Coordinates of C-alpha atoms in Angstrom, one line a residue:
X111 CA 0.1 0.0 0.0
X112 CA 1.2 3.4 -0.8
X113 CA 2.2 5.4 2.3
X114 CA -0.3 8.4 3.3
X115 CA -0.4 10.9 5.9
X116 CA 3.1 11.8 7.3
X117 CA 5.5 12.2 4.5
X118 CA 8.5 10.4 5.8
X119 CA 10.6 11.5 2.9
X120 CA 10.2 15.2 4.3
X121 CA 12.7 14.2 7.0
X122 CA 15.4 13.0 4.8
X123 CA 17.6 16.3 4.6
X124 CA 18.5 15.7 0.9
X125 CA 16.7 18.7 -0.4
X126 CA 18.5 22.0 -0.4
X127 CA 17.6 24.3 2.6
X128 CA 16.0 27.0 0.3
X129 CA 12.8 28.9 0.9
X130 CA 10.9 31.6 -0.8
X131 CA 8.5 33.7 1.4
X132 CA 5.9 35.3 -0.8
X133 CA 4.7 38.2 1.4
X134 CA 1.3 40.0 0.7
X135 CA 2.2 43.4 2.3
X136 CA -1.3 44.8 2.4
X137 CA -2.7 41.5 3.9
X138 CA -4.2 41.9 7.4
X139 CA -1.4 42.8 10.2
X140 CA 0.3 45.9 10.1
X141 CA 3.2 44.0 11.5
X142 CA 3.6 41.7 8.8
X143 CA 6.9 43.2 7.5
X144 CA 8.4 42.8 10.9
X145 CA 7.0 39.1 11.4
X146 CA 8.4 38.1 7.8
X147 CA 11.9 39.5 8.5
X148 CA 12.1 38.0 11.9
X149 CA 11.1 34.3 10.3
X150 CA 13.6 35.0 7.5
X151 CA 16.4 35.7 9.8
X152 CA 15.6 32.8 12.2
X153 CA 15.7 30.5 9.2
X154 CA 18.9 31.8 7.8
X155 CA 20.4 31.4 11.5
X156 CA 19.2 27.4 10.9
X157 CA 21.4 27.2 7.7
X158 CA 18.6 28.1 5.2
X159 CA 18.9 30.3 2.1
X160 CA 15.8 32.6 2.2
X161 CA 14.5 35.0 -0.3
X162 CA 11.5 37.3 0.3
X163 CA 9.3 38.4 -2.5
X164 CA 6.8 41.0 -1.9
X165 CA 3.5 41.2 -4.0
X166 CA 2.1 44.5 -5.5
X167 CA -1.4 43.3 -7.1
X168 CA -3.5 40.5 -7.5
X169 CA -2.0 37.4 -9.3
X170 CA 1.5 38.3 -8.3
X171 CA 1.6 35.7 -5.6
X172 CA 0.7 32.9 -8.3
X173 CA 3.5 34.3 -10.6
X174 CA 6.0 34.2 -7.9
X175 CA 5.3 30.8 -6.8
X176 CA 5.3 29.5 -10.3
X177 CA 8.9 31.0 -10.8
X178 CA 9.8 29.2 -7.4
X179 CA 8.6 25.9 -8.8
X180 CA 10.7 26.5 -12.1
X181 CA 13.7 27.4 -9.8
X182 CA 13.3 24.3 -7.8
X183 CA 12.6 25.6 -4.2
X184 CA 11.7 23.0 -2.1
X185 CA 9.7 25.1 0.3
X186 CA 7.4 28.3 -0.6
X187 CA 5.8 30.2 2.3
X188 CA 2.7 32.1 1.9
X189 CA 3.0 35.4 4.1
X190 CA -0.7 36.7 4.2
X191 CA -4.2 35.2 4.6
X192 CA -6.1 32.5 3.1
X193 CA -6.5 34.5 -0.3
X194 CA -2.8 34.8 -0.5
X195 CA -2.4 31.1 0.3
X196 CA -4.9 30.2 -2.5
X197 CA -2.7 32.2 -5.0
X198 CA 0.4 30.7 -4.0
X199 CA -0.7 27.1 -4.0
X200 CA -1.9 27.2 -7.6
X201 CA 1.4 26.3 -9.3
X202 CA 2.4 24.1 -6.3
X203 CA -0.3 21.7 -6.7
X204 CA 1.3 18.5 -8.2
X205 CA 4.7 20.0 -8.2
X206 CA 6.1 18.3 -4.9
X207 CA 7.0 21.7 -3.7
X208 CA 5.8 22.0 -0.1
X209 CA 3.6 25.0 1.1
X210 CA 4.1 26.8 4.3
X211 CA 2.5 29.6 5.8
X212 CA 3.1 32.8 7.8
X213 CA -0.4 33.9 9.1
X214 CA -0.7 37.5 9.1
X215 CA -3.8 37.8 7.2
X216 CA -7.3 39.3 7.7
X217 CA -8.5 35.6 7.9
X218 CA -6.3 32.8 8.7
X219 CA -8.4 29.6 8.7
X220 CA -5.7 27.1 7.1
X221 CA -3.3 28.2 9.8
X222 CA -5.9 27.6 12.6
X223 CA -6.8 24.3 10.9
X224 CA -3.2 23.1 10.7
X225 CA -2.0 24.4 14.1
X226 CA 0.3 26.7 12.5
X227 CA 1.9 29.2 15.0
X228 CA 2.4 32.8 14.1
X229 CA 5.2 33.4 16.5
X230 CA 8.4 33.9 14.3
X231 CA 10.5 31.5 16.7
X232 CA 8.0 28.8 16.7
X233 CA 7.2 29.0 13.1
X234 CA 10.8 28.8 12.0
X235 CA 11.6 25.9 14.0
X236 CA 8.4 24.3 12.6
X237 CA 9.4 25.1 9.0
X238 CA 13.0 23.9 9.8
X239 CA 11.8 20.4 11.0
X240 CA 10.1 19.9 7.7
X241 CA 6.9 18.3 9.5
X242 CA 4.8 17.6 6.4
X243 CA 1.7 16.1 5.1
X244 CA 0.2 15.4 1.8
X245 CA -3.3 17.0 1.4
X246 CA -6.0 16.9 -0.9
X247 CA -7.5 20.0 -2.8
X248 CA -10.7 20.8 -4.6
X249 CA -10.7 22.0 -8.2
X250 CA -13.1 24.3 -10.0
X251 CA -12.1 24.6 -13.6
X252 CA -8.4 25.3 -13.8
X253 CA -8.1 26.5 -10.3
X254 CA -7.6 24.9 -6.8
X255 CA -9.1 25.2 -3.3
X256 CA -7.4 24.2 0.0
X257 CA -10.2 25.1 2.4
X258 CA -13.7 25.2 1.2
X259 CA -15.9 26.4 -1.7
X260 CA -19.6 27.3 -1.5
X261 CA -22.7 28.3 -3.6
X262 CA -25.3 30.7 -2.5
X263 CA -25.8 33.3 0.0
X264 CA -22.2 33.4 1.4
X265 CA -20.8 33.2 -2.3
X266 CA -23.0 36.4 -2.9
X267 CA -21.4 38.1 0.4
X268 CA -17.8 37.3 -0.8
X269 CA -18.8 39.0 -4.3
X270 CA -20.0 42.1 -2.3
X271 CA -17.0 42.6 -0.4
X272 CA -14.7 45.0 -2.4
X273 CA -10.9 45.3 -1.6
X274 CA -11.4 48.8 -0.3
X275 CA -13.8 47.6 2.2
X276 CA -11.9 44.4 3.4
X277 CA -8.6 46.7 3.8
X278 CA -10.7 49.1 6.0
X279 CA -12.8 47.0 8.2
X280 CA -11.1 43.7 8.0
X281 CA -13.1 40.4 8.8
X282 CA -16.1 42.8 9.8
X283 CA -16.5 43.9 6.3
X284 CA -18.0 40.4 5.6
X285 CA -20.5 41.0 8.4
X286 CA -21.4 44.3 6.9
X287 CA -22.0 42.8 3.4
X288 CA -23.8 39.9 4.8
X289 CA -26.5 42.3 6.4
X290 CA -27.0 44.0 3.2
X291 CA -27.3 40.8 1.1
X292 CA -29.5 39.1 3.7
X293 CA -32.4 41.6 3.4
X294 CA -33.7 40.4 0.0
X295 CA -32.0 37.0 -0.6
X296 CA -34.0 34.1 -1.5
X297 CA -33.2 30.4 -1.9
X298 CA -32.6 28.9 -5.4
X299 CA -33.7 25.5 -6.9
X300 CA -30.5 23.5 -8.0
X301 CA -29.8 20.0 -9.4
X302 CA -27.0 18.4 -7.5
X303 CA -25.0 15.5 -8.8
X304 CA -22.7 13.6 -6.2
X305 CA -20.6 11.1 -7.9
X306 CA -23.4 10.8 -10.6
X307 CA -26.2 10.5 -8.0
X308 CA -28.6 13.2 -8.8
X309 CA -30.9 15.0 -6.3
X310 CA -32.8 18.4 -6.4
X311 CA -33.4 20.9 -3.7
X312 CA -33.8 24.5 -3.0
X313 CA -30.9 26.1 -1.3
X314 CA -29.9 29.0 0.7
X315 CA -26.2 27.9 1.0
X316 CA -24.3 24.8 -0.3
X317 CA -20.9 24.3 1.4
X318 CA -18.2 21.9 -0.2
X319 CA -15.4 21.4 2.4
X320 CA -12.1 20.0 2.2
X321 CA -11.5 21.2 5.6
X322 CA -13.7 22.2 8.6
X323 CA -13.6 25.8 9.7
X324 CA -15.6 28.3 7.8
X325 CA -15.8 32.2 8.6
X326 CA -13.8 32.3 11.8
X327 CA -14.2 29.5 14.4
X328 CA -17.5 28.0 13.0
X329 CA -17.2 24.3 12.0
X330 CA -20.3 23.7 10.1
X331 CA -18.3 20.5 8.6
X332 CA -16.9 18.9 11.5
X333 CA -16.2 15.6 10.0
X334 CA -14.0 16.7 7.2
X335 CA -10.8 15.1 6.6
X336 CA -8.3 16.9 4.3
X337 CA -6.6 13.6 2.9
X338 CA -9.5 11.3 2.4
X339 CA -9.9 11.6 -1.3
X340 CA -13.4 13.1 -1.0
X341 CA -15.2 16.7 -0.2
X342 CA -18.0 17.0 2.4
X343 CA -21.1 18.5 1.3
X344 CA -23.5 20.4 3.4
X345 CA -26.5 22.0 2.0
X346 CA -28.7 24.4 3.9
X347 CA -32.2 24.1 2.4
X348 CA -35.0 26.7 2.2
X349 CA -36.5 29.7 0.5
X350 CA -36.0 32.7 2.6
X351 CA -32.9 33.7 4.6
X352 CA -33.7 35.1 8.0
X353 CA -32.7 38.6 8.5
X354 CA -29.8 39.6 10.4
X355 CA -26.3 38.3 11.0
X356 CA -27.0 36.2 14.2
X357 CA -29.4 34.1 12.4
X358 CA -27.1 33.7 9.5
X359 CA -24.4 32.5 11.8
X360 CA -26.8 30.2 13.6
X361 CA -27.3 28.6 10.1
X362 CA -23.9 28.4 9.1
X363 CA -23.1 26.6 12.5
X364 CA -25.7 24.1 11.6
X365 CA -27.0 24.5 15.2
X366 CA -30.8 25.1 16.2
X367 CA -31.9 24.1 12.6
X368 CA -34.6 21.8 11.8
X369 CA -33.2 18.4 10.7
X370 CA -35.2 18.7 7.3
X371 CA -33.5 22.0 6.5
X372 CA -30.0 20.2 6.2
X373 CA -28.7 17.9 3.6
X374 CA -25.3 16.3 4.2
X375 CA -23.3 13.9 2.1
X376 CA -19.7 13.4 0.6
X377 CA -18.4 13.0 -2.9
X378 CA -15.3 13.4 -5.0
X379 CA -17.3 14.7 -8.1
X380 CA -19.8 17.3 -7.6
X381 CA -21.7 19.1 -10.3
X382 CA -24.1 21.8 -9.5
X383 CA -26.7 23.1 -11.9
X384 CA -29.4 25.9 -11.7
X385 CA -31.7 27.9 -14.0
X386 CA -30.4 31.2 -13.0
X387 CA -26.6 31.8 -12.4
X388 CA -25.7 31.5 -8.6
X389 CA -22.4 32.8 -7.2
X390 CA -19.7 30.3 -6.3
X391 CA -16.7 31.4 -4.0
X392 CA -13.7 29.2 -3.2
X393 CA -11.1 30.1 -0.3
X394 CA -12.9 33.4 0.2
X395 CA -12.5 34.7 -3.3
X396 CA -15.0 34.8 -6.3
X397 CA -14.9 31.8 -8.3
X398 CA -17.6 32.6 -11.0
X399 CA -21.3 31.2 -11.0
X400 CA -23.1 28.0 -11.8
X401 CA -23.2 25.7 -13.5
X402 CA -20.1 24.3 -11.7
X403 CA -18.1 21.1 -11.3
X404 CA -16.1 20.5 -8.4
X405 CA -13.6 17.5 -7.9
X406 CA -11.4 16.4 -5.3
X407 CA -7.8 16.1 -6.2
X408 CA -6.1 13.4 -4.0
X409 CA -2.8 14.0 -2.2
X410 CA -1.9 16.7 -4.6
X411 CA -0.3 19.3 -2.2
X412 CA 2.4 18.7 0.4
X413 CA 2.1 21.2 3.4
X414 CA 3.8 22.1 6.6
X415 CA 1.6 21.2 9.6
X416 CA 1.9 22.1 13.3
X417 CA 1.7 19.4 15.9
X418 CA -0.5 16.6 14.5
X419 CA -2.4 18.8 12.3
X420 CA -5.3 19.4 14.7
X421 CA -6.9 16.2 13.9
X422 CA -7.6 17.3 10.3
X423 CA -5.8 14.3 8.7
X424 CA -6.7 10.6 8.8
X425 CA -5.0 7.9 10.3
X426 CA -3.3 5.9 7.6
X427 CA -0.8 3.1 7.3
X428 CA 2.7 4.3 7.2

């Protein structure tokens, strides 16, 4: 059986100790410049050759990461939030290059999922240890996601959050946009195919999770495992969204909701169709609209994790 889970080859120090840090300087924390510099310095003291490449505009992180793959860097560190991570991982999928993160963004769900520290000393030690796992990713068209994709209300909220609003208000910008979108939002009928099995329903939100966390500390898909070769599906069915952010939060937590309002499943190939286009998002960025096909790409990306990855990974034969 092919080994899964912990990548033992990562601990054989045959790869060059070279790292590229892709830094989004406008993401999240004002102290990100200092933190990036400290991590780079600490890695250099451990014998690493480290380069720091700042981004200037959207898409730069992907272009820089692609050059790192071509230059055969063994480790690329995304310094930013989940949006920066999503940009960086695109050319890393299938390359064998390891993704590390320095969580300095507005939202840092992946770092929380994998118990990745933001303290420079602890993070440098973690990167130096090369404690790595193989992880699945989801794919929509030609792009990949690491955390979660969704269709419906929350994707409409993501589309409503401008870069200017996000920079000014941080994560609160999503709550502001949600309150506006919620006022007139209605559920939409869809045709959903899960590995070829078709069902129809009226949805408010359809979540497709590779991981568990969403919108902060909520875990609407608590059973998700990031290396099981499938994506977990949670549909919140209904016609009219409750007004107000607290009620929306209740729905996303899947708490205090009538059982008939929820649909749960899992699949590796998901197709979503609707009469009218519905917004789609992945990892917090707009990803078009329906119709959409979402597939699981198994063990496609190597990632640095803290501890045991916070229980996000399954127990596999070594």
